[in-house]
Short mmCIF file of C-alpha atoms and ligand atoms in Angstrom, two decimals:
data_model
loop_
_atom_site.label_atom_id
_atom_site.label_comp_id
_atom_site.label_asym_id
_atom_site.label_seq_id
_atom_site.Cartn_x
_atom_site.Cartn_y
_atom_site.Cartn_z
CA MET A 1 121.92 114.59 117.58
CA GLY A 2 120.87 111.73 114.76
CA LEU A 3 118.53 112.06 111.87
CA LYS A 4 115.03 112.89 112.82
CA VAL A 5 112.71 112.02 109.55
CA ALA A 6 108.83 112.24 108.63
CA ILE A 7 107.54 110.23 106.37
CA VAL A 8 103.71 111.45 105.24
CA GLY A 9 102.21 108.16 103.72
CA GLY A 10 104.74 105.43 105.42
CA SER A 11 101.74 102.70 105.61
CA GLY A 12 102.33 103.20 101.46
CA GLY A 13 104.46 101.06 99.18
CA ILE A 14 106.94 103.21 98.65
CA GLY A 15 106.54 104.87 102.19
CA ARG A 16 107.12 101.95 103.94
CA ALA A 17 110.40 100.66 102.18
CA LEU A 18 111.27 104.69 102.71
CA ILE A 19 111.32 103.81 106.76
CA ASP A 20 113.08 100.48 105.83
CA GLU A 21 115.62 102.04 104.26
CA LEU A 22 116.44 104.56 106.48
CA MET A 23 116.60 102.19 109.26
CA ALA A 24 118.80 100.29 107.59
CA ARG A 25 121.15 103.03 106.53
CA TYR A 26 120.77 105.21 109.87
CA PRO A 27 120.76 103.20 112.59
CA ASN A 28 120.09 105.89 114.88
CA VAL A 29 117.41 107.28 112.98
CA GLU A 30 114.09 108.48 114.76
CA ILE A 31 111.38 108.20 112.25
CA ALA A 32 107.56 110.22 112.81
CA ALA A 33 105.56 108.07 110.60
CA THR A 34 101.80 108.92 109.11
CA TYR A 35 98.94 106.55 107.80
CA LEU A 36 95.49 106.59 107.01
CA SER A 37 93.57 103.52 106.86
CA THR A 38 95.63 100.44 109.09
CA ALA A 39 97.76 101.43 112.01
CA PRO A 40 100.76 99.90 111.56
CA ASN A 41 101.84 97.52 114.33
CA ASP A 42 105.02 98.11 114.49
CA ASP A 43 104.73 102.03 116.87
CA GLY A 44 107.44 102.06 118.94
CA VAL A 45 110.10 99.33 118.11
CA ASP A 46 113.14 100.57 116.78
CA GLY A 47 112.61 104.53 116.81
CA ILE A 48 109.37 104.79 114.48
CA MET A 49 106.70 106.83 116.34
CA TRP A 50 103.50 106.21 114.02
CA ALA A 51 100.17 108.49 113.66
CA PRO A 52 97.17 108.71 112.14
CA LEU A 53 96.93 111.70 109.79
CA ASP A 54 94.49 112.38 107.50
CA VAL A 55 97.18 114.99 105.54
CA THR A 56 94.01 116.98 103.71
CA ASN A 57 92.56 118.51 107.08
CA GLU A 58 94.96 121.45 108.11
CA SER A 59 94.47 121.68 111.51
CA ALA A 60 95.69 117.86 112.02
CA VAL A 61 98.52 118.43 110.05
CA ALA A 62 99.28 121.42 112.26
CA GLU A 63 98.72 119.40 115.12
CA TRP A 64 100.77 116.70 114.23
CA MET A 65 103.79 118.90 112.82
CA GLN A 66 103.58 121.00 116.21
CA SER A 67 104.16 117.86 118.41
CA LEU A 68 107.35 116.49 115.97
CA GLY A 69 109.25 119.55 117.51
CA SER A 70 112.69 119.62 114.89
CA VAL A 71 112.31 117.83 112.17
CA ASP A 72 115.37 116.93 109.78
CA TRP A 73 113.93 115.56 106.35
CA LEU A 74 109.77 115.44 105.91
CA ILE A 75 108.98 113.19 102.94
CA ASN A 76 105.62 113.07 101.59
CA ALA A 77 104.70 109.58 100.07
CA VAL A 78 101.00 110.16 99.17
CA GLY A 79 99.02 109.98 96.51
CA VAL A 80 96.48 107.96 94.33
CA LEU A 81 96.06 107.54 91.27
CA HIS A 82 92.77 105.18 91.10
CA SER A 83 90.03 104.15 93.51
CA ASP A 84 87.61 101.01 93.87
CA VAL A 85 85.01 103.20 91.40
CA HIS A 86 87.81 105.77 89.22
CA LYS A 87 90.50 104.94 86.83
CA PRO A 88 92.52 106.82 85.12
CA GLU A 89 90.85 108.28 82.48
CA LYS A 90 91.69 107.63 79.00
CA SER A 91 89.99 109.87 77.42
CA LEU A 92 87.78 113.13 78.48
CA THR A 93 84.50 111.34 78.04
CA GLN A 94 85.52 109.50 81.74
CA PHE A 95 86.33 112.73 83.18
CA ASN A 96 84.94 112.99 86.62
CA PRO A 97 84.76 116.52 87.88
CA ASP A 98 84.18 115.13 92.13
CA TRP A 99 87.65 112.32 90.06
CA PHE A 100 89.28 115.64 89.58
CA MET A 101 88.78 116.91 93.35
CA GLN A 102 89.69 114.33 95.14
CA SER A 103 93.07 113.94 93.13
CA MET A 104 93.76 117.69 93.87
CA ASN A 105 92.84 116.88 97.28
CA ILE A 106 95.15 113.55 98.13
CA ASN A 107 98.03 114.72 95.40
CA CYS A 108 98.61 118.27 95.46
CA LEU A 109 96.77 119.60 98.52
CA PRO A 110 98.59 118.17 100.91
CA THR A 111 102.42 119.00 100.25
CA LEU A 112 101.43 122.94 100.72
CA LEU A 113 99.59 122.05 104.05
CA LEU A 114 102.63 119.99 105.30
CA ALA A 115 105.21 123.05 104.26
CA LYS A 116 103.05 125.72 105.98
CA HIS A 117 103.07 124.09 109.10
CA ALA A 118 106.64 121.66 108.75
CA GLN A 119 108.81 125.49 108.55
CA ALA A 120 108.85 126.26 112.13
CA ALA A 121 110.50 122.44 112.39
CA LEU A 122 112.84 122.21 109.75
CA LYS A 123 113.99 125.90 110.63
CA GLN A 124 115.46 124.19 114.21
CA SER A 125 117.21 120.97 111.62
CA ASP A 126 121.33 122.39 110.04
CA ASN A 127 120.43 119.85 107.17
CA PRO A 128 117.11 120.64 106.22
CA VAL A 129 114.93 118.67 103.08
CA PHE A 130 111.46 119.11 102.22
CA ALA A 131 110.40 116.34 99.75
CA THR A 132 107.37 115.02 97.85
CA VAL A 133 107.07 111.98 96.09
CA SER A 134 105.50 113.28 92.52
CA ALA A 135 105.49 111.39 88.91
CA ARG A 136 107.12 112.30 86.15
CA VAL A 137 103.72 112.30 84.52
CA GLY A 138 102.94 115.33 86.00
CA SER A 139 105.46 117.00 83.75
CA ILE A 140 103.88 119.52 81.21
CA THR A 141 107.33 118.89 78.60
CA ASP A 142 107.55 114.90 78.98
CA ASN A 143 103.97 114.58 78.04
CA GLN A 144 103.73 112.94 74.82
CA LEU A 145 100.45 110.33 75.33
CA GLY A 146 98.38 112.69 77.34
CA GLY A 147 95.39 110.81 79.11
CA TRP A 148 95.05 110.09 82.76
CA HIS A 149 93.50 114.52 82.90
CA SER A 150 93.27 114.24 86.66
CA TYR A 151 96.46 112.20 88.08
CA ARG A 152 98.40 114.11 85.45
CA ALA A 153 97.14 117.88 86.50
CA SER A 154 97.01 117.43 90.10
CA LYS A 155 100.89 116.27 89.86
CA ALA A 156 101.47 119.63 87.57
CA ALA A 157 100.15 121.44 90.43
CA LEU A 158 101.86 119.40 92.59
CA ASN A 159 104.97 120.99 90.78
CA MET A 160 104.05 123.91 90.58
CA ALA A 161 103.77 124.30 94.19
CA LEU A 162 106.91 122.21 95.40
CA LYS A 163 108.79 125.15 93.07
CA CYS A 164 106.75 127.87 94.91
CA ILE A 165 107.83 126.29 97.98
CA ALA A 166 111.97 126.32 96.64
CA ILE A 167 111.82 130.16 96.00
CA GLU A 168 109.87 130.98 98.90
CA TRP A 169 112.01 129.58 100.99
CA GLU A 170 115.56 130.78 99.82
CA ARG A 171 114.42 133.81 101.75
CA THR A 172 112.95 132.69 104.67
CA LEU A 173 114.51 129.12 104.80
CA ASN A 174 117.94 128.97 102.93
CA LYS A 175 119.31 126.03 104.37
CA ALA A 176 116.11 123.91 102.95
CA ARG A 177 116.32 121.52 99.92
CA VAL A 178 113.13 121.28 97.95
CA LEU A 179 112.75 118.06 96.29
CA SER A 180 109.45 116.63 93.51
CA LEU A 181 111.03 113.18 93.33
CA HIS A 182 109.89 110.46 90.89
CA PRO A 183 110.35 106.71 91.67
CA GLY A 184 109.97 104.85 88.43
CA THR A 185 107.16 102.43 88.54
CA THR A 186 107.44 100.97 91.40
CA ASP A 187 105.38 97.34 92.52
CA THR A 188 102.55 98.41 95.16
CA LEU A 189 99.14 98.92 94.57
CA LEU A 190 98.76 101.63 93.18
CA SER A 191 100.47 100.95 90.33
CA LYS A 192 99.07 97.05 90.40
CA PRO A 193 96.38 97.42 87.59
CA PHE A 194 98.94 99.27 85.18
CA GLN A 195 102.36 96.61 85.10
CA GLN A 196 101.14 94.68 82.34
CA ARG A 197 102.72 96.80 79.05
CA VAL A 198 106.00 97.69 81.67
CA PRO A 199 109.04 95.46 81.13
CA GLU A 200 110.05 94.13 83.94
CA SER A 201 113.55 95.38 83.81
CA GLN A 202 111.76 98.87 85.22
CA LEU A 203 109.78 97.97 86.99
CA PHE A 204 111.20 98.44 90.26
CA SER A 205 110.49 97.10 93.48
CA ALA A 206 109.51 99.15 96.59
CA SER A 207 112.80 98.99 98.28
CA LYS A 208 114.77 99.80 95.04
CA THR A 209 113.50 102.88 94.28
CA ALA A 210 113.22 103.42 98.42
CA GLN A 211 117.20 103.36 97.55
CA PHE A 212 117.19 105.52 94.55
CA LEU A 213 115.06 108.04 96.67
CA ILE A 214 117.06 108.11 99.86
CA GLU A 215 120.26 108.07 98.05
CA HIS A 216 119.30 111.41 96.23
CA ILE A 217 117.78 113.55 99.35
CA ALA A 218 121.23 112.12 101.43
CA ASP A 219 122.76 114.04 98.28
CA ALA A 220 121.16 117.10 97.45
CA HIS A 221 123.24 119.97 98.06
CA ALA A 222 121.61 123.57 98.38
CA HIS A 223 121.25 124.83 94.51
CA GLU A 224 119.02 122.39 93.79
CA SER A 225 116.95 122.62 95.89
CA GLY A 226 113.41 123.35 93.50
CA ARG A 227 114.92 120.00 91.30
CA PHE A 228 112.42 117.93 90.18
CA ILE A 229 114.71 114.30 90.38
CA ALA A 230 113.76 111.50 88.92
CA TRP A 231 115.11 107.85 90.45
CA ASP A 232 118.63 107.36 88.56
CA GLY A 233 119.34 111.52 89.41
CA GLN A 234 118.07 113.01 85.94
CA THR A 235 116.17 115.71 86.28
CA ILE A 236 112.84 115.78 84.99
CA PRO A 237 111.91 119.14 82.92
CA TRP A 238 108.33 120.63 84.32
N1 LIG B 1 104.04 103.29 92.49
C1 LIG B 1 104.51 103.51 91.39
O1 LIG B 1 104.50 103.18 90.56
C2 LIG B 1 104.22 104.88 91.25
C3 LIG B 1 104.74 106.05 89.61
C4 LIG B 1 105.21 107.39 90.76
C5 LIG B 1 104.59 108.16 91.28
N2 LIG B 1 103.98 107.30 92.09
C6 LIG B 1 103.86 108.05 93.49
O2 LIG B 1 104.56 108.16 94.87
C7 LIG B 1 103.43 107.66 96.17
C8 LIG B 1 103.42 106.16 96.45
O3 LIG B 1 102.29 106.10 95.95
P1 LIG B 1 102.60 104.19 96.19
O4 LIG B 1 103.00 103.77 95.22
O5 LIG B 1 103.38 104.10 97.26
O6 LIG B 1 100.98 104.12 96.17
P2 LIG B 1 100.25 103.49 97.83
O7 LIG B 1 100.81 101.94 97.99
O8 LIG B 1 98.61 103.11 97.13
O9 LIG B 1 99.97 104.41 99.20
C9 LIG B 1 99.62 105.71 98.94
C10 LIG B 1 99.66 106.23 100.14
O10 LIG B 1 98.59 107.21 100.79
C11 LIG B 1 98.67 107.31 101.50
N3 LIG B 1 97.30 108.28 101.70
C12 LIG B 1 96.15 107.98 100.79
N4 LIG B 1 95.54 109.45 101.36
C13 LIG B 1 95.65 109.86 102.25
C14 LIG B 1 94.76 111.11 103.15
N5 LIG B 1 93.97 111.25 102.22
N6 LIG B 1 95.87 110.95 104.14
C15 LIG B 1 97.26 111.21 104.13
N7 LIG B 1 97.37 109.18 103.61
C16 LIG B 1 96.75 109.33 102.80
C17 LIG B 1 98.14 106.33 101.50
O11 LIG B 1 97.97 105.74 103.65
P3 LIG B 1 97.08 104.50 103.66
O12 LIG B 1 97.37 103.09 103.18
O13 LIG B 1 97.37 104.39 105.12
O14 LIG B 1 95.52 104.73 103.54
C18 LIG B 1 98.76 105.17 101.47
O15 LIG B 1 99.96 105.67 102.99
C19 LIG B 1 102.21 108.32 95.22
O16 LIG B 1 102.48 109.85 95.09
C20 LIG B 1 102.22 108.22 93.55
O17 LIG B 1 101.61 109.18 92.76
C21 LIG B 1 104.11 106.16 92.58
#
């Protein structure tokens, strides 16, 4: 049996690059990918099956997971940092409860819903991986600058969720490797407004980031489940 990978948020900058990297590395890979707003035009091409999915909707997540049968790797690349009306907060005066809840809803909740409904699919794999693209700014230990309250808090909550999933699955799905991945600053729509001060050498193309992340996913051992891993393989403190 070949590798079967579910990519949630495959329409995003990093999500799309993960799909392309998987296809380049594993010519027989089967990919089930999701989008929210714009349907990609390669449905059914080269082993990619696209589905629309609002990953904050539990019944939609459950239905999609059930439709997949077995899955080897599930990678969640969904996330939000800003919108047309909201920017990451520079100070508490900019804090907005609705935006905070949207950030939690998109950055944290889906990983718990996916974990709940992916268990049966991952149990059928000999090599299961459950990974979410998080962000270094979700590290409490690493936080020296403050600000970005909603994004940081939602990514810290995401990291706690991943740690809890890893601990629970040591008992119930013990082959699974549960990973929280920091991609590094990557040239996508999400980072576009914040790239000016990033040195060129620290701004990765999405394809470079995807190479790093797929390498870590492919190499992760069972004892590394529950790790927060950066693009360069370093463990980030929670
Ligand atoms: N880019 C960076 O520098 C950077 C750095 C650190 C961490 N990250 C993290 O990396 C991940 C991917 O970011 P990116 O840079 O690739 O961003 P992006 O290009 O803006 O992509 C975001 C993805 O999230 C999807 N999405 C948003 N809300 C959704 C919902 N309710 N249901 C389903 N899908 C939803 C979007 O779907 P549609 O496009 O179909 O609407 C899109 O596929 C995020 O978690 C982000 O926090 C990125």
